[in-house]
Short mmCIF file of C-alpha atoms in Angstrom, two decimals:
data_model
loop_
_atom_site.label_atom_id
_atom_site.label_comp_id
_atom_site.label_asym_id
_atom_site.label_seq_id
_atom_site.Cartn_x
_atom_site.Cartn_y
_atom_site.Cartn_z
CA MET A 25 23.08 -4.08 14.03
CA LYS A 26 22.27 -6.93 11.79
CA LEU A 27 17.93 -6.87 10.81
CA LEU A 28 15.91 -9.36 8.92
CA LEU A 29 13.08 -7.99 6.79
CA LEU A 30 10.77 -11.00 6.08
CA ILE A 31 7.61 -10.91 3.53
CA ASP A 32 6.18 -13.07 0.98
CA SER A 33 7.38 -11.91 -2.08
CA LEU A 34 8.77 -8.70 -3.65
CA GLY A 35 5.81 -8.57 -6.03
CA SER A 36 4.23 -5.17 -7.13
CA GLY A 37 2.04 -4.98 -3.79
CA GLY A 38 1.78 -2.11 -1.45
CA ALA A 39 3.11 -4.22 1.51
CA GLN A 40 5.90 -5.19 -0.75
CA ARG A 41 6.55 -1.54 -1.84
CA GLN A 42 6.98 -0.70 1.87
CA ILE A 43 9.21 -3.27 3.00
CA VAL A 44 11.40 -2.21 0.30
CA THR A 45 11.40 1.53 1.15
CA LEU A 46 11.75 0.37 4.80
CA ALA A 47 15.07 -1.71 3.87
CA ASN A 48 16.31 1.07 1.94
CA ILE A 49 15.75 3.85 4.63
CA LEU A 50 17.41 1.56 7.25
CA HIS A 51 20.42 0.38 4.85
CA LYS A 52 21.19 4.01 4.24
CA ASN A 53 21.58 4.66 8.23
CA ASN A 54 24.11 1.83 8.31
CA TYR A 55 21.75 -0.96 9.13
CA ASP A 56 22.94 -4.17 8.04
CA VAL A 57 19.68 -5.60 6.13
CA THR A 58 18.69 -8.80 5.06
CA VAL A 59 15.41 -9.48 3.31
CA LEU A 60 13.79 -12.84 3.18
CA ILE A 61 11.27 -14.02 0.97
CA TYR A 62 9.87 -17.49 0.09
CA HIS A 63 7.69 -16.75 -3.45
CA ARG A 64 9.74 -16.03 -6.16
CA ASP A 65 7.89 -12.85 -7.19
CA LEU A 66 10.99 -10.40 -7.84
CA PHE A 67 9.02 -6.99 -9.10
CA PHE A 68 10.98 -5.01 -6.51
CA LYS A 69 14.11 -6.93 -6.67
CA PRO A 70 16.08 -3.81 -8.50
CA TYR A 71 15.34 -1.57 -5.88
CA LEU A 72 17.34 -4.02 -3.51
CA ASP A 73 20.18 -4.66 -6.14
CA LYS A 74 20.50 -1.18 -6.49
CA LEU A 75 21.84 -0.50 -2.64
CA ASN A 76 23.51 -4.08 -2.38
CA ILE A 77 21.04 -5.25 -0.16
CA ASN A 78 21.13 -9.04 0.81
CA LEU A 79 18.01 -11.17 -0.55
CA ILE A 80 17.41 -14.51 0.60
CA ILE A 81 14.93 -16.72 -1.22
CA ILE A 82 13.46 -19.75 0.57
CA GLU A 83 11.24 -21.63 -1.65
CA GLU A 84 9.19 -24.64 -0.43
CA PRO A 85 5.58 -25.53 -1.65
CA ASN A 86 4.89 -27.37 1.35
CA LEU A 87 3.73 -25.29 4.17
CA PHE A 88 5.07 -26.99 7.14
CA LYS A 89 8.46 -27.29 5.60
CA ARG A 90 8.58 -23.86 4.63
CA ILE A 91 8.09 -22.62 8.10
CA PHE A 92 10.42 -25.04 9.22
CA LYS A 93 13.06 -24.12 6.86
CA ILE A 94 12.63 -19.84 7.59
CA ARG A 95 12.92 -20.74 11.43
CA LYS A 96 15.87 -22.37 11.17
CA PHE A 97 17.20 -19.84 9.28
CA ILE A 98 16.29 -16.87 11.45
CA ARG A 99 17.05 -18.84 14.82
CA ASN A 100 20.67 -19.59 13.01
CA GLY A 101 20.97 -16.06 11.73
CA ARG A 102 21.74 -14.17 14.76
CA PHE A 103 19.72 -11.24 13.97
CA ASP A 104 19.42 -8.22 16.11
CA SER A 105 15.72 -7.94 15.25
CA VAL A 106 13.52 -9.48 12.74
CA ILE A 107 10.55 -7.12 11.17
CA SER A 108 8.00 -8.90 9.15
CA PHE A 109 4.96 -7.59 7.02
CA LEU A 110 1.56 -9.44 5.88
CA GLU A 111 0.01 -12.12 7.99
CA THR A 112 1.56 -15.76 7.01
CA PRO A 113 4.96 -14.13 7.49
CA ASP A 114 3.73 -12.22 10.92
CA LEU A 115 2.97 -15.82 11.66
CA ILE A 116 5.93 -17.29 10.89
CA ASN A 117 8.43 -14.27 12.78
CA ASN A 118 6.16 -15.40 15.97
CA ILE A 119 7.08 -19.36 15.86
CA SER A 120 10.28 -18.83 14.81
CA SER A 121 10.59 -17.44 18.58
CA ILE A 122 9.00 -20.01 20.42
CA GLY A 123 11.35 -21.95 22.06
CA GLY A 124 13.59 -18.78 23.33
CA LYS A 125 15.04 -16.00 21.45
CA SER A 126 17.84 -13.32 21.69
CA TRP A 127 16.33 -11.32 19.22
CA LYS A 128 13.40 -8.95 19.11
CA VAL A 129 10.15 -9.99 17.21
CA ILE A 130 8.50 -6.95 15.37
CA THR A 131 5.47 -7.72 13.32
CA SER A 132 3.42 -5.65 11.37
CA GLU A 133 -0.47 -5.27 10.58
CA ARG A 134 -0.90 -3.42 7.24
CA SER A 135 -4.80 -4.19 6.45
CA GLY A 136 -7.00 -3.13 9.62
CA ASN A 137 -9.83 -5.87 8.25
CA GLU A 138 -12.27 -5.85 11.16
CA ALA A 139 -13.93 -9.18 9.45
CA THR A 140 -10.10 -10.96 10.03
CA PHE A 141 -10.61 -10.86 13.59
CA ASN A 142 -13.73 -12.62 13.50
CA SER A 143 -12.36 -15.47 11.50
CA LYS A 144 -11.06 -18.75 12.11
CA ARG A 145 -7.54 -17.96 10.59
CA GLY A 146 -7.76 -14.45 12.17
CA LYS A 147 -7.87 -15.86 15.74
CA ILE A 148 -4.98 -18.10 14.97
CA LEU A 149 -2.88 -15.03 13.81
CA GLY A 150 -4.05 -12.92 17.12
CA PHE A 151 -2.93 -15.99 19.62
CA PHE A 152 0.46 -16.15 17.75
CA GLN A 153 1.14 -12.28 18.58
CA ARG A 154 1.53 -13.04 22.13
CA PHE A 155 4.93 -14.08 21.00
CA SER A 156 5.95 -10.42 19.15
CA ASP A 157 7.65 -7.87 21.09
CA ALA A 158 5.73 -5.27 19.07
CA ILE A 159 2.92 -4.88 16.71
CA VAL A 160 3.55 -1.97 14.36
CA CYS A 161 0.33 -0.66 12.35
CA ASN A 162 0.62 1.65 9.76
CA SER A 163 -2.69 3.41 10.56
CA ASN A 164 -4.73 4.56 13.26
CA ASN A 165 -7.72 2.65 12.31
CA ALA A 166 -5.84 -0.61 12.48
CA ARG A 167 -4.14 0.05 15.61
CA ASP A 168 -7.89 0.72 17.48
CA LEU A 169 -9.28 -2.60 15.87
CA TRP A 170 -6.36 -4.48 17.26
CA ILE A 171 -7.07 -2.91 20.68
CA LYS A 172 -10.59 -3.87 20.27
CA TYR A 173 -10.12 -7.17 19.92
CA TYR A 174 -6.65 -7.53 21.84
CA PRO A 175 -6.99 -5.23 24.59
CA LYS A 176 -4.09 -7.38 26.37
CA TYR A 177 -1.51 -6.31 23.43
CA LYS A 178 -2.22 -2.78 23.75
CA GLU A 179 1.35 -2.14 25.05
CA LYS A 180 3.06 -3.23 22.73
CA MET A 181 0.74 -1.38 19.54
CA GLN A 182 2.43 1.04 17.70
CA VAL A 183 1.48 3.29 14.53
CA ILE A 184 4.06 4.03 12.23
CA TYR A 185 2.55 5.42 8.58
CA ASN A 186 4.43 4.13 5.64
CA PRO A 187 7.68 5.52 4.46
CA VAL A 188 7.58 6.98 0.97
CA LEU A 189 10.43 7.06 -1.33
CA LEU A 190 9.49 8.47 -4.74
CA ASN A 191 11.66 7.60 -7.79
CA ASP A 192 13.66 10.54 -9.45
CA ILE A 193 11.01 12.48 -11.50
CA ASN A 194 12.57 13.70 -14.68
CA VAL A 195 9.09 14.49 -16.55
CA GLU A 196 6.91 17.97 -16.85
CA TYR A 197 3.71 18.13 -15.52
CA ILE A 198 1.33 19.86 -17.79
CA PRO A 199 -2.31 20.29 -16.52
CA ARG A 200 -5.11 18.53 -18.51
CA LEU A 201 -2.47 17.65 -21.08
CA ASN A 202 -4.85 15.95 -23.51
CA GLY A 203 -7.45 18.49 -23.15
CA ARG A 204 -9.11 15.99 -20.40
CA THR A 205 -8.80 15.90 -16.73
CA ASN A 206 -6.39 12.89 -16.37
CA LEU A 207 -7.20 10.88 -13.24
CA ILE A 208 -4.70 7.92 -12.53
CA VAL A 209 -5.57 5.15 -10.20
CA PRO A 210 -2.43 3.04 -8.94
CA ALA A 211 -3.94 -0.05 -7.98
CA SER A 212 -3.87 -4.14 -8.22
CA TYR A 213 -6.94 -5.51 -10.27
CA GLN A 214 -8.96 -6.70 -7.22
CA PHE A 215 -12.61 -6.45 -6.47
CA LEU A 216 -11.83 -5.01 -2.92
CA LYS A 217 -10.04 -2.13 -5.14
CA ASN A 218 -13.29 -1.31 -6.73
CA PRO A 219 -12.96 -1.43 -10.31
CA ILE A 220 -16.49 -2.15 -11.19
CA GLY A 221 -17.92 0.85 -8.93
CA LEU A 222 -15.64 3.27 -10.83
CA ILE A 223 -16.55 2.18 -14.22
CA GLU A 224 -20.34 1.95 -13.09
CA ALA A 225 -19.95 5.48 -11.92
CA VAL A 226 -18.62 6.91 -15.14
CA ASN A 227 -21.00 5.25 -17.25
CA MET A 228 -23.53 7.61 -14.96
CA LEU A 229 -21.40 10.57 -16.34
CA PRO A 230 -23.32 12.51 -18.72
CA SER A 231 -21.69 11.96 -22.04
CA GLU A 232 -20.46 15.78 -22.20
CA ALA A 233 -18.48 14.76 -18.79
CA GLN A 234 -17.09 11.60 -20.18
CA LYS A 235 -15.39 13.47 -22.66
CA LYS A 236 -13.85 15.69 -20.29
CA ILE A 237 -11.84 12.89 -18.52
CA SER A 238 -9.40 10.20 -19.18
CA ILE A 239 -8.98 7.48 -16.51
CA ASN A 240 -6.02 5.34 -16.52
CA TRP A 241 -5.97 2.37 -14.24
CA TYR A 242 -2.10 0.89 -13.26
CA GLY A 243 -1.81 -2.44 -11.64
CA GLN A 244 -1.18 -6.07 -11.16
CA LYS A 245 -3.96 -8.14 -13.20
CA GLU A 246 -3.04 -11.30 -11.58
CA VAL A 247 -3.02 -11.08 -7.74
CA VAL A 248 -3.84 -14.41 -7.09
CA LYS A 249 -1.94 -16.88 -9.40
CA ASN A 250 -4.30 -17.65 -12.63
CA ASP A 251 -6.71 -15.44 -11.12
CA PHE A 252 -8.10 -12.40 -13.57
CA LYS A 253 -11.48 -12.58 -12.81
CA ALA A 254 -11.61 -8.88 -11.38
CA PHE A 255 -9.54 -7.40 -14.56
CA ASN A 256 -11.61 -9.53 -17.04
CA ALA A 257 -14.74 -8.21 -15.42
CA ALA A 258 -13.46 -4.53 -15.46
CA LYS A 259 -12.62 -4.81 -19.12
CA ASN A 260 -15.63 -6.36 -20.11
CA LEU A 261 -17.69 -4.00 -18.17
CA ILE A 262 -15.74 -0.99 -20.30
CA VAL A 263 -16.80 -3.07 -23.42
CA LYS A 264 -20.40 -3.14 -22.53
CA TYR A 265 -20.58 0.56 -21.84
CA LYS A 266 -18.43 1.51 -24.81
CA LEU A 267 -16.24 3.42 -22.57
CA GLU A 268 -12.77 2.22 -24.56
CA ASP A 269 -11.95 5.99 -25.01
CA VAL A 270 -12.39 7.06 -21.50
CA ILE A 271 -11.07 4.36 -19.12
CA PHE A 272 -7.82 2.76 -19.62
CA LEU A 273 -6.41 -0.90 -17.86
CA ASN A 274 -2.61 -0.86 -17.81
CA ASP A 275 -0.07 -3.30 -16.46
CA SER A 276 1.81 -2.41 -13.24
CA THR A 277 4.78 -0.41 -13.89
CA THR A 278 8.16 0.65 -12.04
CA HIS A 279 7.44 4.15 -13.52
CA ILE A 280 4.38 4.66 -11.82
CA HIS A 281 5.72 8.03 -9.92
CA GLU A 282 6.27 9.59 -13.21
CA LEU A 283 2.99 9.04 -14.33
CA MET A 284 1.12 9.82 -11.10
CA PHE A 285 3.02 13.10 -11.11
CA LYS A 286 1.69 13.45 -14.99
CA SER A 287 -1.64 13.20 -14.27
CA ASP A 288 -3.97 15.84 -12.91
CA VAL A 289 -5.48 14.03 -10.09
CA VAL A 290 -4.86 10.61 -8.20
CA GLY A 291 -7.79 8.32 -7.14
CA LEU A 292 -8.31 5.24 -5.17
CA PHE A 293 -11.96 3.69 -4.79
CA SER A 294 -11.43 0.60 -2.63
CA SER A 295 -13.78 -0.51 0.08
CA LEU A 296 -11.08 -1.54 2.20
CA GLU A 297 -7.36 -0.16 2.97
CA GLY A 298 -4.43 -0.10 5.61
CA LEU A 299 -2.66 3.13 4.72
CA PRO A 300 -3.14 3.27 1.01
CA ASN A 301 0.48 3.70 -0.08
CA VAL A 302 -0.64 5.30 -3.65
CA ILE A 303 -2.34 8.15 -1.44
CA CYS A 304 0.54 8.75 0.35
CA GLU A 305 2.73 8.92 -2.54
CA ALA A 306 0.44 11.25 -4.18
CA LEU A 307 0.39 13.65 -1.16
CA CYS A 308 4.31 13.62 -1.77
CA LEU A 309 4.19 14.20 -5.45
CA GLY A 310 1.80 17.07 -4.49
CA LYS A 311 -1.14 15.95 -6.33
CA PRO A 312 -5.04 16.68 -5.63
CA ILE A 313 -6.82 12.98 -4.35
CA VAL A 314 -9.92 11.31 -4.95
CA MET A 315 -10.53 8.72 -2.33
CA THR A 316 -13.05 6.43 -0.57
CA ARG A 317 -13.60 6.98 3.39
CA VAL A 318 -11.13 4.00 4.19
CA SER A 319 -8.03 3.86 6.64
CA ASP A 320 -7.21 7.24 8.00
CA TYR A 321 -8.87 9.43 5.31
CA LYS A 322 -9.59 11.98 7.58
CA ILE A 323 -5.96 12.51 8.05
CA LEU A 324 -4.88 12.41 4.70
CA VAL A 325 -7.56 14.29 2.78
CA ASN A 326 -9.76 17.16 3.19
CA SER A 327 -11.82 19.82 1.29
CA GLU A 328 -8.44 21.61 0.69
CA ASN A 329 -6.58 18.77 -0.98
CA GLY A 330 -9.23 16.53 -2.55
CA PHE A 331 -12.74 14.58 -2.76
CA LEU A 332 -13.90 11.87 -0.66
CA CYS A 333 -16.65 9.28 -1.64
CA ASN A 334 -18.01 5.94 -0.66
CA SER A 335 -17.04 2.86 -2.18
CA ASN A 336 -20.53 1.08 -2.12
CA ASP A 337 -22.30 4.23 -3.46
CA ILE A 338 -21.74 4.85 -7.09
CA ASP A 339 -23.66 8.16 -7.29
CA SER A 340 -21.10 9.48 -4.48
CA ILE A 341 -18.30 8.09 -6.90
CA LYS A 342 -19.81 9.91 -10.03
CA ASN A 343 -19.89 13.22 -8.02
CA VAL A 344 -16.25 13.45 -6.86
CA LEU A 345 -15.56 12.77 -11.16
CA ILE A 346 -17.76 15.78 -11.72
CA ASN A 347 -16.03 17.67 -9.04
CA ILE A 348 -12.42 17.18 -10.79
CA ILE A 349 -13.54 17.98 -14.04
CA LYS A 350 -14.51 21.11 -12.78
CA LEU A 351 -11.71 22.05 -11.18
CA SER A 352 -10.01 24.89 -12.52
CA ASP A 353 -6.23 24.59 -13.40
CA TYR A 354 -5.27 27.25 -10.75
CA ASP A 355 -7.53 25.03 -8.45
CA LEU A 356 -5.56 21.94 -9.54
CA GLY A 357 -2.46 23.38 -8.54
CA LYS A 358 -3.60 24.78 -5.22
CA PHE A 359 -5.21 21.28 -4.26
CA GLY A 360 -1.73 19.71 -5.06
CA ALA A 361 0.19 22.47 -3.28
CA ASN A 362 -1.81 21.81 -0.17
CA SER A 363 -1.27 17.91 -0.55
CA LEU A 364 2.24 18.58 -0.56
CA GLU A 365 2.46 20.59 2.47
CA ARG A 366 0.39 17.88 4.43
CA SER A 367 2.67 15.17 3.45
CA LYS A 368 5.69 17.06 5.19
CA ASN A 369 3.99 16.44 8.18
CA LEU A 370 2.80 12.97 7.69
CA PHE A 371 5.79 11.41 6.07
CA SER A 372 9.19 12.82 7.13
CA GLU A 373 11.66 10.27 6.40
CA HIS A 374 13.54 11.51 9.56
CA LYS A 375 10.37 11.41 11.55
CA LEU A 376 9.61 7.87 10.34
CA TYR A 377 13.07 6.52 10.95
CA ASP A 378 13.10 7.69 14.38
CA LYS A 379 10.15 5.88 15.39
CA TRP A 380 11.53 2.63 13.93
CA LEU A 381 14.59 2.99 15.44
CA LYS A 382 12.68 3.66 18.67
CA ILE A 383 11.48 0.13 18.42
CA ILE A 384 14.13 -1.79 17.01
CA GLN A 385 16.17 -0.27 20.10
CA SER A 386 13.95 -0.24 22.88
#
């Protein structure tokens, strides 16, 4: 069976990581997989190269010409299914089917941002979803929003959690390696990821607590080209509060799983998420979690494997930081074991593959 996976780029973002992981799973199960992108950001390309998965890049600065070129490629490609991730690729996928098709159109909702549904752009995207055969959401929260605004699409709504494939881990975990509780935040530098809220919360910690925690943020500094506003704001605030020995801002890295495994706790402080990849991966790595109440947080985290806070409540974030500092080494291990057990029920590769297979072949 011949499949095309369509996304904007292979940059270091969450959706890009998901589509590369899906390509990996489908390829391992003997599907003929091609990935198509239209921006030359190739962070995840080595993962495709390792498996000899075909990559097509259609670069065209003019939006309408780009849509036409991709539509022509899809219509001439003799694919059995075209699977797209993110809003614009979803739109292109749907437009490519207008005029009749012999392939299945599968789009994917990755964010679940309610504000999108009320925007002009969101209404256009929602209109064109009538041409899709299936809409795959990566959280129950996103599916419920789609059904709320587009009840007529209810029968083609599906929920499949993000597939998780981890790099080989060849490092050892030593609790509080540097004498501090090591918190890692794998997230791009965007205001919605809330680096400012986290820094404000750390500043509110008593000085003794600040000496007991080390926070490393890893992510893409330039999510939109030439836009470093969130990164620069975070860096300046760290300097203002003299927190240079507590919070460290790092670039994205292909070794993030090893760094997560070596850390004591994995955190995410976003105001909005689809299904957060880093939390799914942290569960599979057997790490304690701190996260905000976004997406399917009730399914991902409870009092047995982590702590919850609110993105817009600095006191709430401060309190979870104090909670992880107070955890004993034994409790860190216990929380991590509970995360690992939870991941087996949620992210089994076999279960997720079966769900995709059912959609592709139905």
